[in-house]
Each structure stands twice: as C-alpha cells, then as structure tokens.
Short mmCIF file of N, CA, C and O in Angstrom, two decimals:
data_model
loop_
_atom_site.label_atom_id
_atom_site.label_comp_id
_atom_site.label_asym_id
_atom_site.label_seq_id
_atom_site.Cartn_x
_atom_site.Cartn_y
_atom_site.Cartn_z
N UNK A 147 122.66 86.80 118.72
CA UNK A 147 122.25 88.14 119.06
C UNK A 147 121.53 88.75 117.86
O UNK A 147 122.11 88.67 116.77
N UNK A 148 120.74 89.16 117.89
CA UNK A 148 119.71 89.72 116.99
C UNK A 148 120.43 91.54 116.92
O UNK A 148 120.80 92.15 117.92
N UNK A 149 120.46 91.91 115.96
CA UNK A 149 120.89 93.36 115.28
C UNK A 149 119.56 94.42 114.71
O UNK A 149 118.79 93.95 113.87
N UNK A 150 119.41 95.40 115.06
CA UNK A 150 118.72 96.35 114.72
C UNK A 150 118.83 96.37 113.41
O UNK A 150 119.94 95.99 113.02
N UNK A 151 117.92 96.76 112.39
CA UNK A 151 117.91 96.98 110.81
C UNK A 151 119.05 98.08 110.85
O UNK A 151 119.87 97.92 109.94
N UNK A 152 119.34 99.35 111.84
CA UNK A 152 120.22 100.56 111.45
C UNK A 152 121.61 99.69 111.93
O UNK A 152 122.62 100.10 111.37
N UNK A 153 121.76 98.85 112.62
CA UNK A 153 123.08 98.42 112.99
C UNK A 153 123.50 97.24 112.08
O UNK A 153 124.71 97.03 111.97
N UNK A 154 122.27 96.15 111.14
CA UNK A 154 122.64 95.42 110.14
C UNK A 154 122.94 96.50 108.94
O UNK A 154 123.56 95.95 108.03
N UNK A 155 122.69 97.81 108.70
CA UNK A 155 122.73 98.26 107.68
C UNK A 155 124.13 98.97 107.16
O UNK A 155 124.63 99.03 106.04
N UNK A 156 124.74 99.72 109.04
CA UNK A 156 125.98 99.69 109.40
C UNK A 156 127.08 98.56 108.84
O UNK A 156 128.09 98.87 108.20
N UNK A 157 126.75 97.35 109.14
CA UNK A 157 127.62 96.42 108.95
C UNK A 157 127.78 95.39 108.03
O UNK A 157 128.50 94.40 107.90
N UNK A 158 126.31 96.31 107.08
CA UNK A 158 126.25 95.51 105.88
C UNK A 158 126.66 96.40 104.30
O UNK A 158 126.65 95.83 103.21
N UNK A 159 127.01 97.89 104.51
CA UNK A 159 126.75 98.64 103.41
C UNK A 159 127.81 99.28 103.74
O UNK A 159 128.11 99.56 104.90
N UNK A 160 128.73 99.71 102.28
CA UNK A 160 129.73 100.42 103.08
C UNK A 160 129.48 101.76 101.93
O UNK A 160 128.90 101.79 100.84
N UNK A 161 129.99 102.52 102.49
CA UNK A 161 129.99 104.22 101.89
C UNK A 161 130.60 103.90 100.19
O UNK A 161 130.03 104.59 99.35
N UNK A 162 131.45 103.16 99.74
CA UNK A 162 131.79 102.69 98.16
C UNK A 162 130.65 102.13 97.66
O UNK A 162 130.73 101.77 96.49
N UNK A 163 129.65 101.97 98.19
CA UNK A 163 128.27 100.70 97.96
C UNK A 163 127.67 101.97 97.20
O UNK A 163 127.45 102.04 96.00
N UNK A 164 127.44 103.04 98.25
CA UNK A 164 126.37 104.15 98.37
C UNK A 164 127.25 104.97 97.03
O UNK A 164 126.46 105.65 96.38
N UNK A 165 128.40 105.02 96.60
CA UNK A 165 129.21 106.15 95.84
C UNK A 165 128.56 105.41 94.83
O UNK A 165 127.49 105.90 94.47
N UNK A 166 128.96 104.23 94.20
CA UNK A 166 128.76 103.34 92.97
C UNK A 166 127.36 103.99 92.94
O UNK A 166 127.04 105.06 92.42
N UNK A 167 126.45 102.96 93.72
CA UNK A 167 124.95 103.44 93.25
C UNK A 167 124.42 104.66 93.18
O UNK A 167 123.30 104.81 92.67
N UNK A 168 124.97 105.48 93.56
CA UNK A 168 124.91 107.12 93.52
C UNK A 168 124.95 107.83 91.89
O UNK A 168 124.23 108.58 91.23
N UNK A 169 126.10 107.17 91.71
CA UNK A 169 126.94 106.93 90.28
C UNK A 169 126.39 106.41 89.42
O UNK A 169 126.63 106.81 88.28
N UNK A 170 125.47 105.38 89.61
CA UNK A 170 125.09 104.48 88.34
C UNK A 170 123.93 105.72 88.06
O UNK A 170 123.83 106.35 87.01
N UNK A 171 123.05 105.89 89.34
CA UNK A 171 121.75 106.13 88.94
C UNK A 171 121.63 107.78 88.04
O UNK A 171 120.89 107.95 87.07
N UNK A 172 122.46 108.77 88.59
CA UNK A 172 123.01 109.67 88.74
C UNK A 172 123.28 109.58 86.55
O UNK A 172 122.79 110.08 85.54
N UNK A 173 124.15 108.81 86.86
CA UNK A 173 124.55 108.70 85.12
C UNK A 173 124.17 107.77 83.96
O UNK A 173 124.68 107.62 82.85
N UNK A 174 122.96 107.11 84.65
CA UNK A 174 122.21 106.37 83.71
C UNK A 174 122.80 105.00 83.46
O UNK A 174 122.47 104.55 82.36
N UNK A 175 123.67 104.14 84.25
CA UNK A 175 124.12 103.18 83.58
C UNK A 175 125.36 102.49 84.36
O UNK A 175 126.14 103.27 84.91
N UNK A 176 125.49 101.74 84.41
CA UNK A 176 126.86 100.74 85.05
C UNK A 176 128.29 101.33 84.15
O UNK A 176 129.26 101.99 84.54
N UNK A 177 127.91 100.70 82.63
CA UNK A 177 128.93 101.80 82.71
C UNK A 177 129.74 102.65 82.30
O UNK A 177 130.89 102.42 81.93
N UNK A 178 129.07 103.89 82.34
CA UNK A 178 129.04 105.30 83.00
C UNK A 178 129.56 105.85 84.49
O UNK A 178 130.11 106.84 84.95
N UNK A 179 129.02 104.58 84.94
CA UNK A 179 129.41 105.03 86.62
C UNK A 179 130.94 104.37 86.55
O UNK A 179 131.82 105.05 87.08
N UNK A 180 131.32 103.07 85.94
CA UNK A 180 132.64 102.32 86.03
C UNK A 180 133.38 103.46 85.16
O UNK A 180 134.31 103.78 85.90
N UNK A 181 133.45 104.11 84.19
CA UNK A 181 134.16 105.09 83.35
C UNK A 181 134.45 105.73 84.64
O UNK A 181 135.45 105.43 85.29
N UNK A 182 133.47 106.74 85.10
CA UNK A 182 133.68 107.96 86.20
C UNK A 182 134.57 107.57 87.37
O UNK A 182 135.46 108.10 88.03
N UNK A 183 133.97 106.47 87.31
CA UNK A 183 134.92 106.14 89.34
C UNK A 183 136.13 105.32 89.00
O UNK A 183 136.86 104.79 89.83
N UNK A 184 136.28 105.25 87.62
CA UNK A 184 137.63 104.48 87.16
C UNK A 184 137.41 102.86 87.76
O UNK A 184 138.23 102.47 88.59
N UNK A 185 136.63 102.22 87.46
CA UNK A 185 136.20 100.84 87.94
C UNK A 185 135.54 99.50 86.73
O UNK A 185 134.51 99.69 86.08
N UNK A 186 135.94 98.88 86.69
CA UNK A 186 135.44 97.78 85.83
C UNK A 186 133.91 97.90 86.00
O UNK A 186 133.35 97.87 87.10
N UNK A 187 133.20 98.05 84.67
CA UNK A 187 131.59 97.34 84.88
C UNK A 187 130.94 96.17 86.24
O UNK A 187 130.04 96.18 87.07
N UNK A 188 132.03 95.23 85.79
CA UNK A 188 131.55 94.05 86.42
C UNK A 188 131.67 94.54 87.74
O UNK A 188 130.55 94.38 88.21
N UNK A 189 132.20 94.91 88.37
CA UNK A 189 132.83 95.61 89.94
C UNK A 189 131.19 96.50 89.84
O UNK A 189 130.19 96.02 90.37
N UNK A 190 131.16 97.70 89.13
CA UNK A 190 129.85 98.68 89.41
C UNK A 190 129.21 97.61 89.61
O UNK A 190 128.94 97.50 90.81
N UNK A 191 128.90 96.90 89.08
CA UNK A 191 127.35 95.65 88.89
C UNK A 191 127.48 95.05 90.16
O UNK A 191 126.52 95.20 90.92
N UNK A 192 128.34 94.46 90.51
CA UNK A 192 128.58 93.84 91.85
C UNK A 192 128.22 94.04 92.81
O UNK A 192 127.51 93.32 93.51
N UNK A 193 128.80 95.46 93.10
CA UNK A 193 128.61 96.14 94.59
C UNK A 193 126.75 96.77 94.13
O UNK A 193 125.85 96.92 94.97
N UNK A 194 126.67 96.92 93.18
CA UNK A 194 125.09 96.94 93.16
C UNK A 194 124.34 96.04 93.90
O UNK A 194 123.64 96.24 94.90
N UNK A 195 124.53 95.21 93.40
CA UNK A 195 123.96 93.97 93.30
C UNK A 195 123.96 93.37 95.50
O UNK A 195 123.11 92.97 96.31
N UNK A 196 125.18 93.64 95.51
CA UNK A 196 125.57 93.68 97.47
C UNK A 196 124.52 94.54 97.90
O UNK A 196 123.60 94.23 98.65
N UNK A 197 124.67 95.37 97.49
CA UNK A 197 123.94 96.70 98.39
C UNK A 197 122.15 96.33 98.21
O UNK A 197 121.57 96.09 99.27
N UNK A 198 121.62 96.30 97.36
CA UNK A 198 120.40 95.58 96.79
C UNK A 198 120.35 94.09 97.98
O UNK A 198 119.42 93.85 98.74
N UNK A 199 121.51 93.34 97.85
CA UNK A 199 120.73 91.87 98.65
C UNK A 199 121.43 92.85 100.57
O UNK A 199 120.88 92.25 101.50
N UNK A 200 122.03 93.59 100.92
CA UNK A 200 122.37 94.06 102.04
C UNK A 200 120.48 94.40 102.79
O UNK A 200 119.88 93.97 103.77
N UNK A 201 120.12 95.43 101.63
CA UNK A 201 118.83 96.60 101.99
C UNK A 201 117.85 95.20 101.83
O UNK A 201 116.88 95.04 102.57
N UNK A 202 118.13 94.50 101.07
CA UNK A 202 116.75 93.16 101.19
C UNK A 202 115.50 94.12 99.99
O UNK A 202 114.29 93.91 100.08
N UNK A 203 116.02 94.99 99.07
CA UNK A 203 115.34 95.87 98.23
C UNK A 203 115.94 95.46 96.80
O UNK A 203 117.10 95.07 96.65
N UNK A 204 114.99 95.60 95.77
CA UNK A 204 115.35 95.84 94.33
C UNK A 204 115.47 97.59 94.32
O UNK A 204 114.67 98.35 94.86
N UNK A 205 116.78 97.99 93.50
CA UNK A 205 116.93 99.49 94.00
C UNK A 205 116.87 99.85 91.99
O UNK A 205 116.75 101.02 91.60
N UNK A 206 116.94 98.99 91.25
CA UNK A 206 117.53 99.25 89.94
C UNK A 206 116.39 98.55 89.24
O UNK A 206 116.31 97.42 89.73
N UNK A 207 115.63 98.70 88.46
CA UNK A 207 114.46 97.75 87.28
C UNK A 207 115.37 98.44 85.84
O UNK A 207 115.69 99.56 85.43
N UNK A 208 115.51 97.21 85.47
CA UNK A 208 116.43 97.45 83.89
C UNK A 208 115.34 97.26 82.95
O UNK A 208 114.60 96.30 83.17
N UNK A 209 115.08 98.08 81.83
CA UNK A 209 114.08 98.44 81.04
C UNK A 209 114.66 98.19 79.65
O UNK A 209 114.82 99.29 79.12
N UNK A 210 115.03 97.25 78.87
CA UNK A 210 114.94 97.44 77.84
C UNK A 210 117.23 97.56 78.00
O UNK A 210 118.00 96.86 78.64
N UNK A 211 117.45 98.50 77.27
CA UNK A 211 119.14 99.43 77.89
C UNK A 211 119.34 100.09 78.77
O UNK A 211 120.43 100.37 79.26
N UNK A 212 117.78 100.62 79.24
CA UNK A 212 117.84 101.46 80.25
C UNK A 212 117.25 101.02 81.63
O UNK A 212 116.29 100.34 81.95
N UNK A 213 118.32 101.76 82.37
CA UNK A 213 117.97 101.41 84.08
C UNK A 213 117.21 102.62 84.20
O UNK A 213 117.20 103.66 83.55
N UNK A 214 116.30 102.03 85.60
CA UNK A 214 115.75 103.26 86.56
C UNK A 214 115.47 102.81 87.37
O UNK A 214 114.92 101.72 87.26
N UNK A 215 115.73 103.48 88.86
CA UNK A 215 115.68 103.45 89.64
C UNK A 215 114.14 102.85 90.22
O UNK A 215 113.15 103.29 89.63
N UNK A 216 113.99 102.16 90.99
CA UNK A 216 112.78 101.81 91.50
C UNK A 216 112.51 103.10 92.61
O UNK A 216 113.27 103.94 93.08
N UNK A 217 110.67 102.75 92.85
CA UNK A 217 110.69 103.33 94.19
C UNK A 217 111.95 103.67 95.86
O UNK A 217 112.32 104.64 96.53
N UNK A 218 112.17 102.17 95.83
CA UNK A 218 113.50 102.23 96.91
C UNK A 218 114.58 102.77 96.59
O UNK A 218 115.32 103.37 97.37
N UNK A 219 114.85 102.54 94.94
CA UNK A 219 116.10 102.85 94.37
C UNK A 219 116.02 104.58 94.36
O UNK A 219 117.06 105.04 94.83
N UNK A 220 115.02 105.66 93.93
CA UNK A 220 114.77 106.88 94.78
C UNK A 220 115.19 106.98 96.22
O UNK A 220 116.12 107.79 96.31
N UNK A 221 114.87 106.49 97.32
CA UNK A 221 114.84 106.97 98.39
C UNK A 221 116.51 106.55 98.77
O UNK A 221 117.20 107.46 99.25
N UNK A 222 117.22 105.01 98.54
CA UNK A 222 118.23 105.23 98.85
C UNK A 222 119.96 106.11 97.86
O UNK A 222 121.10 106.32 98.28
N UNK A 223 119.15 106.46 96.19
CA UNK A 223 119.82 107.66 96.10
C UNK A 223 119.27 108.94 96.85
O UNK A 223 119.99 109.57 96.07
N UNK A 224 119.02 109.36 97.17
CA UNK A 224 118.82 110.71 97.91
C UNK A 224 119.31 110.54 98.90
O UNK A 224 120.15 111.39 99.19
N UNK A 225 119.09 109.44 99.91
CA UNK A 225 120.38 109.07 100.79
C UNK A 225 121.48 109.02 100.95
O UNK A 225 122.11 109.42 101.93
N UNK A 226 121.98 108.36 99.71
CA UNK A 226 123.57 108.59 99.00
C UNK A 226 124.07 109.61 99.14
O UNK A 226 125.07 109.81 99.82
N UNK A 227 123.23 110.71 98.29
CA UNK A 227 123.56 112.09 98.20
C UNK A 227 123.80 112.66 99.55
O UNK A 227 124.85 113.28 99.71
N UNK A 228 123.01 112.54 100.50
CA UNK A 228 123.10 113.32 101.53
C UNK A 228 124.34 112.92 102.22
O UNK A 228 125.26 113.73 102.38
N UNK A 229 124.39 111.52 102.69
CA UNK A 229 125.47 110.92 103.40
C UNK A 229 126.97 111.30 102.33
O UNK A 229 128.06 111.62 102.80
N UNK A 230 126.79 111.22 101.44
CA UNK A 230 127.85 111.53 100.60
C UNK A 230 128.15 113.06 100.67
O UNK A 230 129.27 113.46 100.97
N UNK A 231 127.26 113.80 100.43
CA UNK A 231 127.41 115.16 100.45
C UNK A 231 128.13 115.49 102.21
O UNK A 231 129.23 116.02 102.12
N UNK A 232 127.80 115.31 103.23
CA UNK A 232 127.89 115.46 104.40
C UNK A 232 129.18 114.80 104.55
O UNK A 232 129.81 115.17 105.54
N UNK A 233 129.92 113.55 103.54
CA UNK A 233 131.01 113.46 103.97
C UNK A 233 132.03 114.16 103.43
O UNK A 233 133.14 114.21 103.96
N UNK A 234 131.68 114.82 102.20
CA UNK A 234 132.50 116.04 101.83
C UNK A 234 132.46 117.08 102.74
O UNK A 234 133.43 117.56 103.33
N UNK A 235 131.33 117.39 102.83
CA UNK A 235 131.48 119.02 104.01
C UNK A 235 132.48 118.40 105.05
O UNK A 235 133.39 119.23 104.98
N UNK A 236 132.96 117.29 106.14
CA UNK A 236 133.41 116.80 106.62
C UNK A 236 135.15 116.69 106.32
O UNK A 236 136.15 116.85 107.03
N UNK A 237 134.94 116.35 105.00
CA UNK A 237 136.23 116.45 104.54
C UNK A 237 137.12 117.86 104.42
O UNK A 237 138.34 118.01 104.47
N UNK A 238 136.15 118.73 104.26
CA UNK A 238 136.61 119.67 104.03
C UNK A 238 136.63 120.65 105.24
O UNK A 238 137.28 121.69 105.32
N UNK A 239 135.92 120.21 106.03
CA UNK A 239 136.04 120.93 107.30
C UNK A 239 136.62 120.30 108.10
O UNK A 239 136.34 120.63 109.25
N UNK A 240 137.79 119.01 107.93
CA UNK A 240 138.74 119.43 108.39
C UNK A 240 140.18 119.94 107.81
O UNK A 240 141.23 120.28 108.35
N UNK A 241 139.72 119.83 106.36
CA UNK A 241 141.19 120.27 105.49
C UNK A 241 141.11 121.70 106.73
O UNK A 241 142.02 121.80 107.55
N UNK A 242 140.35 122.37 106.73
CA UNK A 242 140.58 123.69 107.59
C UNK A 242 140.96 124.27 108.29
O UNK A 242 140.59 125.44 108.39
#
C-alpha cells in the first residue's frame, strides 16, 4: 500500500523529533539542546539525524563549530514552533 507524504510523515516523525530539533536550532548546538531537555548529546544527534532521513531533507549544514539551519531546516523549525506551540495552548486548555 503506498502512503501519502502527510501520512508517511505521521508515522515517521514523532513530536520529541520536532522538540529536539526545535532545541538544537533554537540554541545553536546539540549540546545546548541535550543540557536543556536533560538528554545525552548522542540521543540530540540521533533523533536529528531520524528526523532528517524521516523528511528525506538535510535540515542542519555544520560550519566549521557552528550549525545552521539549512533552507528546509528554516521551514521545518517554524513548524516545530507552531505544532509545538499549539500543543501547549492544548495543554493548557485543558488544565482548565
């Protein structure tokens, strides 16, 4: 059975994928993001690295010490953010 790109993306990426890379890009670094989310480097790097072969995209170009985000690596943080942001409002509307 053949899968839609939004239903492989469903069942290929999970919302910890989107937090990490949110995290790395957000704070400049693997780890920075493993300090914050209380997680081993190697773990940040990992689920990078998943989410990157999931999207079939390079999301991260490492420069030297420093990362930055590629073109894709823009569009799916701002995604992050939103889906992330929206699952807080969520959260919190139902603490209510």
């Amino acid at each position: 059975m053949v899968y839609s790109t939004a239903e492989n993306l469903i069942r290929h990426v999970s919302l910890r994928q989107l937090q990490i890379f949110e995290a790395v890009v957000r704070l400049g670094g693997y780890t920075r993001a493993a300090e914050a989310l209380h997680l081993t480097q190697p773990t940040v790097s990992i689920q990078v690295k998943k989410l990157c072969e999931a999207l079939e995209l390079p999301l991260i170009e490492q420069v030297g010490r420093h990362i930055h985000p590629t073109a894709a690596g823009r569009d799916v943080y701002a995604a992050a953010q939103d889906i992330l942001g929206r699952m807080v409002a969520l959260g919190e509307a139902a603490a209510e």
